[in-house]
Amino acid sequence: MKVLIVCTNHETYPAKTSKTGLWLNELTHFYDVLAKRRIIMDFVSPLGGAIPVDERSLDLKDECNARYWEETSFREKLQNSFKPSDVVPNDYRLIYFAGGHGAMWDFPENTELQNLAKAIYEKNGMVTAVAHGVCALLNIRLSDGTSLIRDKYVTGYSNVEEALVSFVSEVPFYLEDKLKERGAHYTKAMIPFVEFIEMDERLITGQNSHSARKVATKALEELFEK
């Protein structure tokens, strides 16, 4: 079994001089759970090539971040991600959209990523995402024309969390609001920044970066134990 992990290529904000990109533990925590089961994982990004890491997320006091950041093969994957056109969706049982603010610019309108997710889902695979990575699901339509997330229970980065990190003026939209506009049943934890996931059939979403490990654990449970 193979898993496809999608990361952003986008690293700039409209006004802030700091860089954005992938939020590191949304990748490493998910990756670690699957690596322990020796599952093959490939990285893809909208443009292929190097995946930028948000400098604010480069927390090497996090043991999982530190371990993979120092692992040559992992860093090579980050520098040499596939382009969507390189990917054969039938090879994968699960697709995972990692977050970081960068994803809000290059995930939602990318039809190639949408088609990969649609193909995997329609072959009875799973679609998973965490935090801002959930924005990749906004415009996915299945072969019958229906929205993937309409009437589905989902979570993702909340309006309150966005306000608390003071990036409201920089983001192109509020993810929580967009999910509701698309007809999803949006849910969230009562307290910001705590682990929270939602599952609806073969769709698993996590609210924030603290939820990546739980998304992975639940996905493995669904794939192997049922």
GROMACS .gro file of C-alpha atoms in nm:
model
  226
    1MET     CA    1   0.000   0.000   0.000
    2LYS     CA    2   0.118   0.351  -0.084
    3VAL     CA    3   0.017   0.688   0.053
    4LEU     CA    4   0.040   1.022  -0.128
    5ILE     CA    5   0.125   1.328   0.083
    6VAL     CA    6   0.051   1.670  -0.065
    7CYS     CA    7   0.243   1.980   0.050
    8THR     CA    8   0.237   2.344  -0.058
    9ASN     CA    9   0.495   2.527  -0.270
   10HIS     CA   10   0.374   2.873  -0.167
   11GLU     CA   11   0.594   3.067   0.073
   12THR     CA   12   0.499   3.438   0.065
   13TYR     CA   13   0.236   3.652   0.237
   14PRO     CA   14   0.079   3.960   0.076
   15ALA     CA   15   0.229   4.200   0.330
   16LYS     CA   16   0.431   4.019   0.596
   17THR     CA   17   0.802   3.979   0.530
   18SER     CA   18   0.813   3.644   0.709
   19LYS     CA   19   0.783   3.335   0.494
   20THR     CA   20   0.510   3.073   0.503
   21GLY     CA   21   0.493   2.723   0.353
   22LEU     CA   22   0.438   2.379   0.503
   23TRP     CA   23   0.374   2.358   0.879
   24LEU     CA   24   0.636   2.100   0.963
   25ASN     CA   25   0.469   1.888   1.230
   26GLU     CA   26   0.160   1.848   1.014
   27LEU     CA   27   0.389   1.642   0.794
   28THR     CA   28   0.624   1.479   1.045
   29HIS     CA   29   0.360   1.365   1.293
   30PHE     CA   30   0.151   1.208   1.017
   31TYR     CA   31   0.457   1.061   0.848
   32ASP     CA   32   0.586   0.909   1.172
   33VAL     CA   33   0.269   0.709   1.235
   34LEU     CA   34   0.277   0.556   0.887
   35ALA     CA   35   0.654   0.505   0.883
   36LYS     CA   36   0.623   0.285   1.189
   37ARG     CA   37   0.398   0.059   0.982
   38ARG     CA   38   0.655   0.067   0.699
   39ILE     CA   39   0.410   0.224   0.458
   40ILE     CA   40   0.558   0.375   0.142
   41MET     CA   41   0.488   0.749   0.117
   42ASP     CA   42   0.545   0.980  -0.176
   43PHE     CA   43   0.546   1.361  -0.162
   44VAL     CA   44   0.374   1.572  -0.425
   45SER     CA   45   0.326   1.948  -0.452
   46PRO     CA   46   0.143   2.171  -0.701
   47LEU     CA   47   0.465   2.262  -0.885
   48GLY     CA   48   0.687   1.973  -0.781
   49GLY     CA   49   1.038   2.021  -0.651
   50ALA     CA   50   1.124   2.193  -0.324
   51ILE     CA   51   0.864   2.226  -0.049
   52PRO     CA   52   0.919   2.538   0.166
   53VAL     CA   53   0.883   2.501   0.543
   54ASP     CA   54   0.724   2.782   0.745
   55GLU     CA   55   1.004   2.914   0.964
   56ARG     CA   56   0.767   2.946   1.261
   57SER     CA   57   0.704   2.571   1.250
   58LEU     CA   58   1.068   2.466   1.255
   59ASP     CA   59   1.047   2.355   1.618
   60LEU     CA   60   1.333   2.112   1.674
   61LYS     CA   61   1.242   2.073   2.040
   62ASP     CA   62   0.965   1.858   1.899
   63GLU     CA   63   1.139   1.519   1.893
   64CYS     CA   64   0.953   1.404   1.583
   65ASN     CA   65   1.039   1.720   1.389
   66ALA     CA   66   1.404   1.696   1.492
   67ARG     CA   67   1.438   1.330   1.398
   68TYR     CA   68   1.302   1.367   1.047
   69TRP     CA   69   1.465   1.705   0.984
   70GLU     CA   70   1.799   1.535   1.040
   71GLU     CA   71   1.713   1.234   0.824
   72THR     CA   72   1.870   1.263   0.479
   73SER     CA   73   1.607   1.061   0.292
   74PHE     CA   74   1.324   1.268   0.439
   75ARG     CA   75   1.491   1.598   0.351
   76GLU     CA   76   1.554   1.472  -0.002
   77LYS     CA   77   1.183   1.400  -0.039
   78LEU     CA   78   1.109   1.757   0.072
   79GLN     CA   79   1.347   1.894  -0.189
   80ASN     CA   80   1.233   1.670  -0.473
   81SER     CA   81   0.857   1.630  -0.453
   82PHE     CA   82   0.665   1.497  -0.751
   83LYS     CA   83   0.451   1.715  -0.975
   84PRO     CA   84   0.086   1.603  -0.996
   85SER     CA   85   0.146   1.491  -1.355
   86ASP     CA   86   0.409   1.245  -1.227
   87VAL     CA   87   0.154   1.066  -1.009
   88VAL     CA   88  -0.056   0.761  -1.100
   89PRO     CA   89  -0.351   0.779  -0.859
   90ASN     CA   90  -0.432   0.409  -0.887
   91ASP     CA   91  -0.105   0.341  -0.703
   92TYR     CA   92  -0.238   0.498  -0.382
   93ARG     CA   93  -0.491   0.399  -0.119
   94LEU     CA   94  -0.484   0.731   0.064
   95ILE     CA   95  -0.409   1.096  -0.005
   96TYR     CA   96  -0.318   1.340   0.272
   97PHE     CA   97  -0.314   1.719   0.242
   98ALA     CA   98  -0.074   1.873   0.493
   99GLY     CA   99  -0.127   2.235   0.589
  100GLY     CA  100   0.056   2.553   0.663
  101HIS     CA  101  -0.078   2.890   0.551
  102GLY     CA  102   0.086   2.848   0.210
  103ALA     CA  103  -0.171   2.585   0.117
  104MET     CA  104  -0.445   2.849   0.109
  105TRP     CA  105  -0.293   2.997  -0.207
  106ASP     CA  106  -0.200   2.692  -0.413
  107PHE     CA  107  -0.437   2.411  -0.306
  108PRO     CA  108  -0.798   2.526  -0.358
  109GLU     CA  109  -0.791   2.601  -0.732
  110ASN     CA  110  -0.547   2.328  -0.838
  111THR     CA  111  -0.747   2.097  -1.063
  112GLU     CA  112  -0.465   1.843  -1.087
  113LEU     CA  113  -0.471   1.789  -0.711
  114GLN     CA  114  -0.849   1.777  -0.716
  115ASN     CA  115  -0.839   1.506  -0.982
  116LEU     CA  116  -0.588   1.300  -0.786
  117ALA     CA  117  -0.805   1.312  -0.475
  118LYS     CA  118  -1.119   1.232  -0.674
  119ALA     CA  119  -0.956   0.933  -0.842
  120ILE     CA  120  -0.827   0.789  -0.515
  121TYR     CA  121  -1.160   0.843  -0.340
  122GLU     CA  122  -1.362   0.687  -0.621
  123LYS     CA  123  -1.142   0.377  -0.610
  124ASN     CA  124  -1.251   0.330  -0.245
  125GLY     CA  125  -0.942   0.508  -0.116
  126MET     CA  126  -0.933   0.765   0.161
  127VAL     CA  127  -0.901   1.143   0.149
  128THR     CA  128  -0.744   1.302   0.456
  129ALA     CA  129  -0.630   1.653   0.543
  130VAL     CA  130  -0.531   1.868   0.839
  131ALA     CA  131  -0.561   2.237   0.936
  132HIS     CA  132  -0.515   2.467   0.633
  133GLY     CA  133  -0.460   2.160   0.417
  134VAL     CA  134  -0.836   2.104   0.436
  135CYS     CA  135  -0.873   2.393   0.189
  136ALA     CA  136  -0.774   2.144  -0.084
  137LEU     CA  137  -1.117   1.983  -0.043
  138LEU     CA  138  -1.321   2.297  -0.112
  139ASN     CA  139  -1.357   2.251  -0.487
  140ILE     CA  140  -1.327   1.875  -0.535
  141ARG     CA  141  -1.617   1.739  -0.738
  142LEU     CA  142  -1.682   1.371  -0.792
  143SER     CA  143  -1.762   1.215  -1.130
  144ASP     CA  144  -2.135   1.264  -1.076
  145GLY     CA  145  -2.079   1.637  -1.030
  146THR     CA  146  -2.143   1.643  -0.656
  147SER     CA  147  -1.909   1.818  -0.414
  148LEU     CA  148  -1.689   1.583  -0.209
  149ILE     CA  149  -1.760   1.773   0.112
  150ARG     CA  150  -2.124   1.873   0.070
  151ASP     CA  151  -2.328   1.730   0.360
  152LYS     CA  152  -2.009   1.573   0.502
  153TYR     CA  153  -1.886   1.630   0.855
  154VAL     CA  154  -1.549   1.803   0.837
  155THR     CA  155  -1.318   2.016   1.047
  156GLY     CA  156  -1.024   2.242   0.968
  157TYR     CA  157  -0.849   2.554   1.095
  158SER     CA  158  -1.111   2.762   1.274
  159ASN     CA  159  -1.184   3.134   1.254
  160VAL     CA  160  -1.090   3.170   1.620
  161GLU     CA  161  -0.753   3.001   1.566
  162GLU     CA  162  -0.685   3.226   1.267
  163ALA     CA  163  -0.761   3.533   1.477
  164LEU     CA  164  -0.545   3.415   1.766
  165VAL     CA  165  -0.236   3.375   1.546
  166SER     CA  166  -0.294   3.728   1.409
  167PHE     CA  167  -0.287   3.635   1.042
  168VAL     CA  168  -0.641   3.746   0.959
  169SER     CA  169  -0.522   4.035   0.741
  170GLU     CA  170  -0.295   3.805   0.541
  171VAL     CA  171  -0.512   3.506   0.454
  172PRO     CA  172  -0.723   3.507   0.136
  173PHE     CA  173  -1.026   3.363   0.317
  174TYR     CA  174  -1.145   3.204   0.639
  175LEU     CA  175  -1.138   2.826   0.596
  176GLU     CA  176  -1.420   2.764   0.843
  177ASP     CA  177  -1.649   3.000   0.653
  178LYS     CA  178  -1.563   2.852   0.313
  179LEU     CA  179  -1.632   2.497   0.432
  180LYS     CA  180  -1.976   2.605   0.553
  181GLU     CA  181  -2.042   2.788   0.224
  182ARG     CA  182  -1.971   2.464   0.037
  183GLY     CA  183  -2.239   2.284   0.238
  184ALA     CA  184  -2.012   2.092   0.474
  185HIS     CA  185  -2.114   2.029   0.834
  186TYR     CA  186  -1.823   2.206   1.003
  187THR     CA  187  -1.733   2.104   1.358
  188LYS     CA  188  -1.452   2.208   1.591
  189ALA     CA  189  -1.321   2.161   1.943
  190MET     CA  190  -1.458   2.397   2.208
  191ILE     CA  191  -1.103   2.504   2.295
  192PRO     CA  192  -0.870   2.635   2.020
  193PHE     CA  193  -0.548   2.451   1.932
  194VAL     CA  194  -0.641   2.117   2.089
  195GLU     CA  195  -0.641   1.787   1.902
  196PHE     CA  196  -0.967   1.730   1.715
  197ILE     CA  197  -1.061   1.524   1.410
  198GLU     CA  198  -1.378   1.453   1.217
  199MET     CA  199  -1.455   1.144   1.010
  200ASP     CA  200  -1.729   1.091   0.755
  201GLU     CA  201  -1.701   0.762   0.568
  202ARG     CA  202  -1.367   0.773   0.381
  203LEU     CA  203  -1.300   1.139   0.458
  204ILE     CA  204  -1.090   1.229   0.765
  205THR     CA  205  -1.001   1.586   0.858
  206GLY     CA  206  -0.805   1.739   1.147
  207GLN     CA  207  -0.863   2.085   1.290
  208ASN     CA  208  -0.508   2.204   1.352
  209SER     CA  209  -0.144   2.099   1.365
  210HIS     CA  210  -0.197   1.910   1.691
  211SER     CA  211  -0.438   1.679   1.508
  212ALA     CA  212  -0.206   1.534   1.241
  213ARG     CA  213  -0.103   1.229   1.440
  214LYS     CA  214  -0.463   1.143   1.521
  215VAL     CA  215  -0.564   1.177   1.155
  216ALA     CA  216  -0.292   0.926   1.065
  217THR     CA  217  -0.386   0.687   1.345
  218LYS     CA  218  -0.753   0.691   1.247
  219ALA     CA  219  -0.669   0.642   0.880
  220LEU     CA  220  -0.457   0.335   0.958
  221GLU     CA  221  -0.733   0.195   1.174
  222GLU     CA  222  -0.980   0.230   0.888
  223LEU     CA  223  -0.744   0.085   0.629
  224PHE     CA  224  -0.612  -0.213   0.822
  225GLU     CA  225  -0.845  -0.299   1.105
  226LYS     CA  226  -1.188  -0.298   0.941
   0.00000   0.00000   0.00000
